[in-house]
Short mmCIF file of C-alpha atoms in Angstrom, two decimals:
data_model
loop_
_atom_site.label_atom_id
_atom_site.label_comp_id
_atom_site.label_asym_id
_atom_site.label_seq_id
_atom_site.Cartn_x
_atom_site.Cartn_y
_atom_site.Cartn_z
CA MET T 1 -5.39 -29.46 -2.42
CA ARG T 2 -4.83 -29.84 -6.33
CA THR T 3 -1.54 -30.15 -7.77
CA PHE T 4 0.03 -27.04 -9.53
CA LYS T 5 2.55 -27.04 -12.25
CA THR T 6 4.97 -24.14 -12.14
CA ALA T 7 7.92 -22.61 -13.93
CA ILE T 8 10.98 -20.43 -12.90
CA PHE T 9 12.42 -17.95 -14.81
CA GLY T 10 16.10 -17.32 -14.02
CA THR T 11 18.66 -19.62 -12.51
CA GLY T 12 20.93 -17.25 -10.18
CA PHE T 13 21.21 -17.17 -6.24
CA VAL T 14 17.47 -16.34 -6.12
CA GLY T 15 16.05 -18.55 -8.54
CA ARG T 16 17.52 -21.49 -6.97
CA VAL T 17 16.21 -20.38 -3.63
CA HIS T 18 12.96 -20.17 -5.04
CA LEU T 19 13.24 -23.59 -6.70
CA GLU T 20 14.15 -25.20 -3.37
CA GLY T 21 11.06 -23.64 -1.62
CA ILE T 22 8.65 -24.89 -4.33
CA ARG T 23 9.90 -28.40 -3.74
CA ARG T 24 9.00 -28.11 0.05
CA LEU T 25 5.11 -27.55 -0.87
CA GLY T 26 4.03 -31.39 -2.10
CA TYR T 27 1.24 -29.89 -4.00
CA VAL T 28 3.32 -27.70 -6.34
CA HIS T 29 5.44 -29.65 -9.02
CA LEU T 30 8.30 -27.53 -10.47
CA TYR T 31 7.48 -28.25 -14.21
CA ALA T 32 9.61 -26.02 -16.16
CA ILE T 33 12.89 -23.87 -16.18
CA GLY T 34 13.39 -20.81 -18.52
CA GLU T 35 17.17 -19.32 -18.94
CA PRO T 36 18.63 -17.86 -21.80
CA GLN T 37 21.89 -19.75 -20.82
CA ILE T 38 20.37 -23.06 -21.38
CA GLU T 39 23.09 -25.10 -20.12
CA LYS T 40 22.37 -23.61 -16.56
CA ALA T 41 18.65 -24.66 -17.03
CA ASN T 42 19.45 -28.03 -18.12
CA GLN T 43 21.93 -28.57 -15.15
CA LEU T 44 19.22 -27.54 -12.60
CA ALA T 45 16.68 -29.65 -14.21
CA ALA T 46 18.73 -32.75 -14.30
CA GLU T 47 19.67 -32.14 -10.65
CA PHE T 48 16.02 -31.71 -9.56
CA GLY T 49 14.00 -33.69 -12.11
CA VAL T 50 12.39 -30.75 -13.72
CA GLU T 51 10.63 -31.94 -17.20
CA LYS T 52 10.96 -28.84 -19.30
CA THR T 53 13.63 -26.21 -20.19
CA ASP T 54 13.89 -23.50 -22.82
CA ALA T 55 15.86 -20.55 -23.46
CA ASP T 56 12.89 -18.66 -24.24
CA TYR T 57 10.47 -17.96 -21.70
CA ARG T 58 7.63 -17.29 -23.80
CA ARG T 59 7.60 -20.84 -25.13
CA ILE T 60 7.15 -21.99 -21.61
CA LEU T 61 4.09 -19.61 -21.26
CA GLU T 62 2.49 -20.93 -24.11
CA ASP T 63 2.28 -24.32 -22.55
CA PRO T 64 -1.16 -24.83 -20.99
CA ALA T 65 0.16 -27.11 -18.43
CA VAL T 66 1.85 -24.09 -16.74
CA ASP T 67 -0.42 -22.56 -13.99
CA ALA T 68 2.20 -20.44 -12.59
CA VAL T 69 5.32 -18.72 -12.97
CA HIS T 70 8.26 -17.24 -10.68
CA VAL T 71 10.04 -14.20 -12.21
CA CYS T 72 13.54 -14.54 -10.95
CA THR T 73 15.63 -12.68 -13.43
CA PRO T 74 17.72 -9.52 -13.51
CA ASN T 75 15.51 -6.56 -12.61
CA PHE T 76 15.09 -5.16 -16.35
CA MET T 77 13.19 -8.41 -17.36
CA HIS T 78 10.76 -8.47 -14.38
CA PHE T 79 8.08 -6.16 -16.27
CA PRO T 80 8.10 -7.69 -19.77
CA ILE T 81 8.00 -11.43 -18.41
CA ALA T 82 5.26 -10.57 -15.70
CA LYS T 83 3.07 -8.80 -18.40
CA ASP T 84 3.47 -11.66 -20.81
CA ALA T 85 2.63 -14.18 -18.21
CA LEU T 86 -0.44 -12.31 -17.14
CA GLN T 87 -1.55 -12.09 -20.83
CA ALA T 88 -0.74 -15.80 -20.96
CA GLY T 89 -3.41 -16.46 -18.19
CA LYS T 90 -0.78 -17.29 -15.80
CA HIS T 91 -0.71 -16.71 -12.08
CA VAL T 92 2.61 -14.70 -11.12
CA ILE T 93 5.23 -14.34 -8.23
CA CYS T 94 7.88 -11.79 -9.31
CA GLU T 95 10.98 -10.89 -7.37
CA LYS T 96 11.39 -7.27 -6.30
CA PRO T 97 11.55 -4.66 -7.63
CA LEU T 98 8.30 -5.48 -9.44
CA ALA T 99 9.39 -3.28 -12.28
CA THR T 100 12.00 -0.51 -12.92
CA SER T 101 9.69 2.44 -12.93
CA VAL T 102 6.20 3.41 -11.25
CA ALA T 103 4.64 3.68 -14.96
CA GLU T 104 5.61 -0.15 -15.51
CA ALA T 105 4.43 -1.24 -12.25
CA LYS T 106 0.94 0.65 -12.54
CA GLU T 107 0.48 -1.17 -16.03
CA LEU T 108 1.23 -4.72 -14.10
CA VAL T 109 -1.35 -4.06 -11.26
CA ALA T 110 -4.07 -2.85 -13.79
CA LEU T 111 -3.35 -6.28 -15.95
CA ALA T 112 -3.39 -8.35 -12.98
CA ALA T 113 -6.80 -7.06 -11.97
CA GLU T 114 -8.16 -7.22 -15.63
CA THR T 115 -6.89 -10.96 -15.84
CA LYS T 116 -8.04 -11.88 -12.56
CA ARG T 117 -4.72 -13.67 -11.89
CA ARG T 118 -2.97 -14.13 -8.60
CA ASN T 119 -0.09 -11.80 -8.20
CA ALA T 120 2.58 -11.60 -5.60
CA THR T 121 5.67 -9.12 -5.46
CA PHE T 122 8.42 -10.94 -3.34
CA HIS T 123 8.82 -9.19 -0.30
CA ASN T 124 9.24 -12.16 1.83
CA LEU T 125 11.02 -10.80 4.88
CA ARG T 126 7.59 -10.08 6.22
CA PHE T 127 7.26 -13.70 6.91
CA TYR T 128 9.72 -14.23 9.68
CA PRO T 129 7.71 -15.46 12.62
CA MET T 130 9.03 -12.72 14.95
CA VAL T 131 8.32 -9.90 12.16
CA GLN T 132 4.80 -11.09 12.37
CA GLN T 133 5.08 -10.99 16.27
CA MET T 134 5.92 -7.32 16.00
CA ARG T 135 3.12 -6.68 13.59
CA ARG T 136 0.48 -8.59 16.10
CA MET T 137 1.81 -6.53 19.16
CA ARG T 138 1.24 -3.24 17.33
CA GLU T 139 -2.29 -4.52 15.83
CA ASP T 140 -3.01 -5.35 19.73
CA GLY T 141 -2.36 -2.16 21.06
CA ASP T 142 0.88 -3.47 22.99
CA LEU T 143 3.05 -0.67 21.62
CA GLY T 144 0.81 2.28 21.91
CA GLU T 145 0.76 4.91 19.55
CA ILE T 146 3.83 4.75 17.31
CA LEU T 147 6.40 7.53 17.47
CA VAL T 148 9.63 6.40 16.03
CA VAL T 149 10.69 3.98 13.45
CA GLN T 150 14.33 3.34 12.75
CA GLY T 151 16.87 0.95 11.51
CA THR T 152 19.02 -0.21 8.68
CA TYR T 153 19.63 -2.86 5.94
CA SER T 154 23.31 -3.21 5.89
CA GLN T 155 25.39 -5.85 3.79
CA ASP T 156 29.19 -5.85 2.99
CA TRP T 157 29.08 -7.91 -0.39
CA LEU T 158 29.92 -4.86 -2.57
CA LEU T 159 32.39 -3.42 -0.14
CA TYR T 160 35.69 -3.73 -2.64
CA ASP T 161 35.88 -2.37 -5.93
CA THR T 162 36.55 -5.85 -7.15
CA ASP T 163 33.07 -7.06 -6.04
CA TRP T 164 30.92 -7.56 -9.14
CA ASN T 165 27.20 -8.13 -9.86
CA TRP T 166 24.92 -7.57 -12.62
CA ARG T 167 22.88 -5.27 -10.27
CA LEU T 168 25.77 -2.57 -10.34
CA GLU T 169 24.72 -1.41 -13.72
CA SER T 170 21.40 0.39 -14.20
CA LYS T 171 20.86 -1.09 -17.74
CA HIS T 172 20.14 -4.75 -16.03
CA ASN T 173 19.15 -3.24 -12.49
CA GLY T 174 16.92 -0.10 -13.13
CA PRO T 175 18.01 3.43 -11.97
CA SER T 176 18.65 2.31 -8.13
CA ARG T 177 20.40 -0.53 -6.88
CA CYS T 178 21.02 -0.32 -3.08
CA MET T 179 17.54 1.32 -2.14
CA ALA T 180 15.66 -0.73 -4.73
CA ASP T 181 17.14 -4.04 -3.74
CA ILE T 182 17.28 -3.86 -0.02
CA GLY T 183 16.05 -0.48 0.87
CA SER T 184 12.70 -1.41 -0.46
CA HIS T 185 12.65 -4.37 1.75
CA TRP T 186 13.19 -2.29 4.85
CA CYS T 187 10.48 0.01 3.85
CA ASP T 188 8.04 -2.63 3.12
CA MET T 189 8.53 -3.98 6.39
CA ALA T 190 8.30 -0.69 8.10
CA GLU T 191 4.93 0.03 6.72
CA HIS T 192 3.91 -3.63 7.25
CA VAL T 193 4.59 -3.80 10.89
CA THR T 194 3.39 -0.24 11.83
CA GLY T 195 0.22 -0.23 9.57
CA LEU T 196 1.38 3.41 8.90
CA ARG T 197 2.36 4.77 5.37
CA ILE T 198 5.58 6.97 4.53
CA THR T 199 4.01 10.14 3.60
CA SER T 200 7.15 12.36 2.94
CA LEU T 201 11.01 11.66 2.93
CA CYS T 202 14.43 13.19 2.45
CA ALA T 203 17.15 10.99 1.00
CA ASP T 204 20.83 11.28 0.37
CA LEU T 205 22.58 8.53 -1.72
CA GLN T 206 26.15 7.91 -2.46
CA THR T 207 28.02 5.86 -4.81
CA PHE T 208 31.59 4.86 -3.19
CA HIS T 209 33.18 3.08 -5.95
CA GLU T 210 32.68 5.32 -9.23
CA THR T 211 34.44 2.53 -11.09
CA ARG T 212 34.72 -1.09 -10.47
CA LYS T 213 36.71 -4.21 -11.77
CA GLN T 214 34.34 -5.85 -13.94
CA PRO T 215 35.22 -9.53 -14.54
CA LYS T 216 36.06 -10.47 -18.23
CA GLY T 217 34.10 -13.93 -17.61
CA PRO T 218 31.08 -14.77 -15.32
CA ILE T 219 31.32 -15.22 -11.74
CA GLU T 220 28.55 -16.17 -9.10
CA THR T 221 27.14 -13.78 -6.83
CA PHE T 222 29.19 -12.90 -3.65
CA ALA T 223 32.37 -14.07 -5.42
CA GLY T 224 35.18 -12.39 -7.14
CA LYS T 225 37.62 -11.00 -4.66
CA THR T 226 40.74 -12.28 -5.93
CA LEU T 227 40.70 -11.15 -9.63
CA LYS T 228 44.10 -10.41 -11.35
CA PRO T 229 44.40 -7.22 -13.39
CA GLU T 230 44.25 -9.44 -16.66
CA ASP T 231 40.93 -10.60 -15.43
CA TYR T 232 39.07 -7.50 -15.31
CA ILE T 233 38.02 -4.09 -17.09
CA GLU T 234 37.26 -0.68 -15.34
CA THR T 235 33.77 -0.03 -15.53
CA LYS T 236 31.75 3.00 -14.61
CA ILE T 237 29.16 2.44 -12.05
CA ASP T 238 25.75 4.58 -12.17
CA THR T 239 23.91 3.07 -9.22
CA GLU T 240 24.29 3.74 -5.51
CA ASP T 241 26.28 1.82 -2.74
CA PHE T 242 24.54 3.55 0.07
CA GLY T 243 21.51 5.65 1.12
CA ALA T 244 20.19 7.49 4.26
CA VAL T 245 16.58 8.42 4.37
CA VAL T 246 14.57 10.37 7.06
CA PHE T 247 11.00 10.18 6.78
CA ARG T 248 7.50 10.90 8.01
CA MET T 249 4.41 8.68 8.57
CA GLY T 250 1.70 11.07 8.78
CA GLU T 251 1.53 14.08 11.48
CA ARG T 252 3.39 12.63 14.27
CA THR T 253 5.19 9.48 13.77
CA ARG T 254 9.00 10.24 12.50
CA GLY T 255 11.70 7.62 11.30
CA ALA T 256 15.21 7.31 9.72
CA PHE T 257 16.90 4.48 7.85
CA THR T 258 20.24 3.72 6.12
CA ALA T 259 20.66 0.96 3.29
CA SER T 260 24.25 -0.08 2.63
CA GLN T 261 26.07 -2.67 0.65
CA VAL T 262 29.48 -1.68 1.71
CA SER T 263 29.27 -2.10 5.49
CA ALA T 264 32.30 -4.25 6.49
CA GLY T 265 31.20 -7.30 8.55
CA ARG T 266 27.46 -6.97 7.82
CA LYS T 267 26.16 -9.93 5.93
CA ASN T 268 22.60 -9.37 5.62
CA MET T 269 21.39 -7.29 8.65
CA LEU T 270 18.10 -5.98 8.47
CA ASN T 271 17.52 -4.33 11.58
CA ILE T 272 13.82 -2.36 12.51
CA GLU T 273 13.30 -0.72 15.69
CA VAL T 274 9.60 0.47 16.43
CA TYR T 275 8.98 2.66 19.63
CA GLY T 276 5.43 3.41 20.78
CA THR T 277 3.88 5.39 23.76
CA LYS T 278 3.68 1.95 25.52
CA GLY T 279 6.81 0.08 24.44
CA GLY T 280 9.32 -0.74 22.07
CA VAL T 281 10.52 -3.52 19.72
CA SER T 282 13.45 -4.43 17.75
CA TRP T 283 14.52 -7.16 15.43
CA ASN T 284 17.61 -8.11 13.57
CA GLN T 285 17.54 -10.33 10.34
CA GLU T 286 20.90 -12.04 11.42
CA ARG T 287 19.41 -13.02 14.51
CA PRO T 288 16.00 -13.97 13.39
CA ASP T 289 14.48 -15.94 16.17
CA GLU T 290 15.10 -13.30 18.91
CA LEU T 291 12.71 -10.32 19.31
CA TRP T 292 13.76 -7.19 21.80
CA ILE T 293 10.96 -5.94 23.62
CA GLY T 294 11.63 -2.61 25.62
CA GLN T 295 9.69 -0.96 28.40
CA ARG T 296 10.02 2.24 30.33
CA ASN T 297 9.03 1.12 33.79
CA SER T 298 9.82 -2.55 33.87
CA SER T 299 12.69 -4.63 32.68
CA ASN T 300 13.46 -5.19 29.08
CA GLN T 301 12.95 -8.69 27.52
CA ILE T 302 14.48 -10.91 24.57
CA ILE T 303 12.04 -13.40 23.70
CA ILE T 304 12.90 -16.48 21.59
CA LYS T 305 10.46 -17.80 19.01
CA ASP T 306 8.26 -20.36 20.06
CA PRO T 307 4.88 -20.89 18.10
CA SER T 308 3.22 -21.81 21.41
CA LEU T 309 4.23 -18.45 23.01
CA LEU T 310 3.35 -16.05 19.80
CA LYS T 311 0.39 -13.88 19.23
CA PRO T 312 -2.33 -16.32 17.68
CA ALA T 313 -2.29 -14.53 14.50
CA ALA T 314 1.65 -14.89 14.27
CA LYS T 315 1.61 -18.66 15.02
CA SER T 316 1.05 -19.85 11.52
CA TYR T 317 4.37 -18.13 10.52
CA ALA T 318 6.22 -20.71 12.37
CA ASP T 319 6.36 -24.46 11.57
CA LEU T 320 8.87 -25.67 13.76
CA PRO T 321 8.79 -25.75 17.55
CA GLY T 322 10.74 -23.69 19.94
CA GLY T 323 14.54 -23.96 19.99
CA HIS T 324 14.55 -24.81 16.18
CA SER T 325 15.49 -22.09 13.96
CA GLU T 326 13.51 -20.71 11.07
CA GLY T 327 15.38 -18.41 8.50
CA TYR T 328 15.53 -16.76 5.21
CA ASP T 329 14.56 -19.87 3.29
CA ASP T 330 11.50 -20.49 5.42
CA THR T 331 10.09 -17.08 4.44
CA PHE T 332 10.08 -18.60 0.82
CA LYS T 333 7.96 -21.44 2.15
CA GLN T 334 5.61 -19.24 3.80
CA VAL T 335 4.98 -17.03 0.83
CA PHE T 336 4.78 -19.94 -1.75
CA ARG T 337 2.09 -21.79 0.60
CA ARG T 338 -0.08 -18.86 0.83
CA PHE T 339 0.23 -18.02 -2.83
CA TYR T 340 -0.80 -21.26 -3.95
CA GLN T 341 -3.63 -21.95 -1.45
CA SER T 342 -5.26 -18.58 -2.65
CA ILE T 343 -5.14 -19.92 -6.64
CA ALA T 344 -6.72 -22.99 -5.09
CA ASP T 345 -9.49 -21.10 -3.19
CA PRO T 346 -10.67 -17.97 -5.68
CA ALA T 347 -12.64 -16.62 -2.80
CA ALA T 348 -9.80 -16.38 -0.21
CA GLU T 349 -8.20 -12.97 0.57
CA PRO T 350 -4.38 -12.82 -0.44
CA GLN T 351 -2.33 -13.09 2.77
CA TYR T 352 0.95 -11.67 0.90
CA PRO T 353 2.59 -8.78 -0.93
CA GLN T 354 0.70 -8.25 -4.12
CA PHE T 355 1.75 -6.14 -7.33
CA ALA T 356 0.06 -3.38 -5.65
CA ASP T 357 2.73 -3.41 -2.85
CA GLY T 358 5.51 -3.50 -5.32
CA LEU T 359 4.21 -0.43 -6.88
CA ARG T 360 4.04 1.17 -3.56
CA GLN T 361 7.69 0.31 -2.93
CA LEU T 362 8.63 1.78 -6.44
CA THR T 363 6.78 4.91 -5.48
CA ILE T 364 8.77 5.30 -2.55
CA LEU T 365 11.79 4.57 -4.52
CA GLU T 366 11.21 7.38 -7.15
CA ALA T 367 10.47 9.76 -4.12
CA GLU T 368 13.90 8.83 -2.83
CA LEU T 369 15.56 9.37 -6.22
CA GLN T 370 14.00 12.59 -6.71
CA SER T 371 14.88 13.90 -3.08
CA ASN T 372 18.45 12.96 -3.84
CA GLN T 373 18.43 15.01 -6.88
CA THR T 374 16.59 17.86 -5.58
CA ARG T 375 18.46 17.74 -2.17
CA GLY T 376 15.19 18.23 -0.45
CA TRP T 377 12.03 16.61 0.89
CA VAL T 378 9.65 15.08 -1.44
CA ASN T 379 6.10 13.85 -0.70
CA VAL T 380 5.08 10.44 -1.28
CA PRO T 381 1.65 9.96 -3.40
CA ALA T 382 -0.73 8.64 -1.09
CA PHE T 383 -2.56 5.11 -1.91
CA GLN T 384 -3.04 2.21 0.07
CA ALA T 385 -0.95 -1.08 -0.71
CA ALA T 386 -2.96 -4.22 -1.22
CA THR T 387 -2.18 -5.93 1.90
CA THR T 388 -1.42 -4.68 5.50
#
């Protein structure tokens, strides 16, 4: 495996997780960090031995030494950075959502095809070993015909009106927050595990805090519950805290899910349940090594992650033996490994979500926003995502 030089744009929560994931691959060298707040970039560079920093990402893209870039900025910057990176000949991993509109995402998909650059939309939650086990059980016919898909993605980090993050404002995040940030993860997983596509839906979105207390100074994600009145300004909120969606997957399969960032006590619970004519499965991201398997005529099971006992096609998503937990940060490593291996082998079929998958989720998101506005059912345009 050749050695790659890569750059990260953005130094927030997810940027740092990307950084740490990159360092777990011996053949990928973190070469540069782009961040408008250059002092943050310099601090991380000093901590991790990064050679180059710049407040302007475009100057990093001009460097021929950079093979690939990771776009970990606020959402409104995903499209321009990914576009500039592709035009500069770089391979691109972009955090979700890929862009803030379907039109922008379509342009990126077309540009990636034109430039023949590897491209990934970072729906990393597919890459938990037990999620892959569910997928392979469905592929092997263990579940039978899929009848019902349901679940939730629930968090509590924006429960209080004193909770603040850049995602709250559409000028940074795009027209949707909760559904774009976590609802898209749930929908991507539902389609990935079942192999089916959401064909129509009916959505109801709600903003519980129409105003919030915005800190006058910068704070870290998941912080800010102890502000005093002199520390904040009242700010109007134009993105949703919660969404509920009923959907159809073709003629027979039916489903429903909620996405919430105001559910007290739920730190990061993506729960998905898939029920077929032969059996059912249920998985909870807060207990990632466990998979519930349900049967009508025999005892239910809870199996624990053990690569030696997983379906053959799911084994490569687990690197540690049974009894050794693999969690959120491990999904980053799994995506990065497959992404950089596909750069090394131009003939390899990508085994990760591509820009077309990001476009797919934005198509679903726009249908959700339209449904909420019209208070009715909306058809989701039919096209296949890049990977199944």
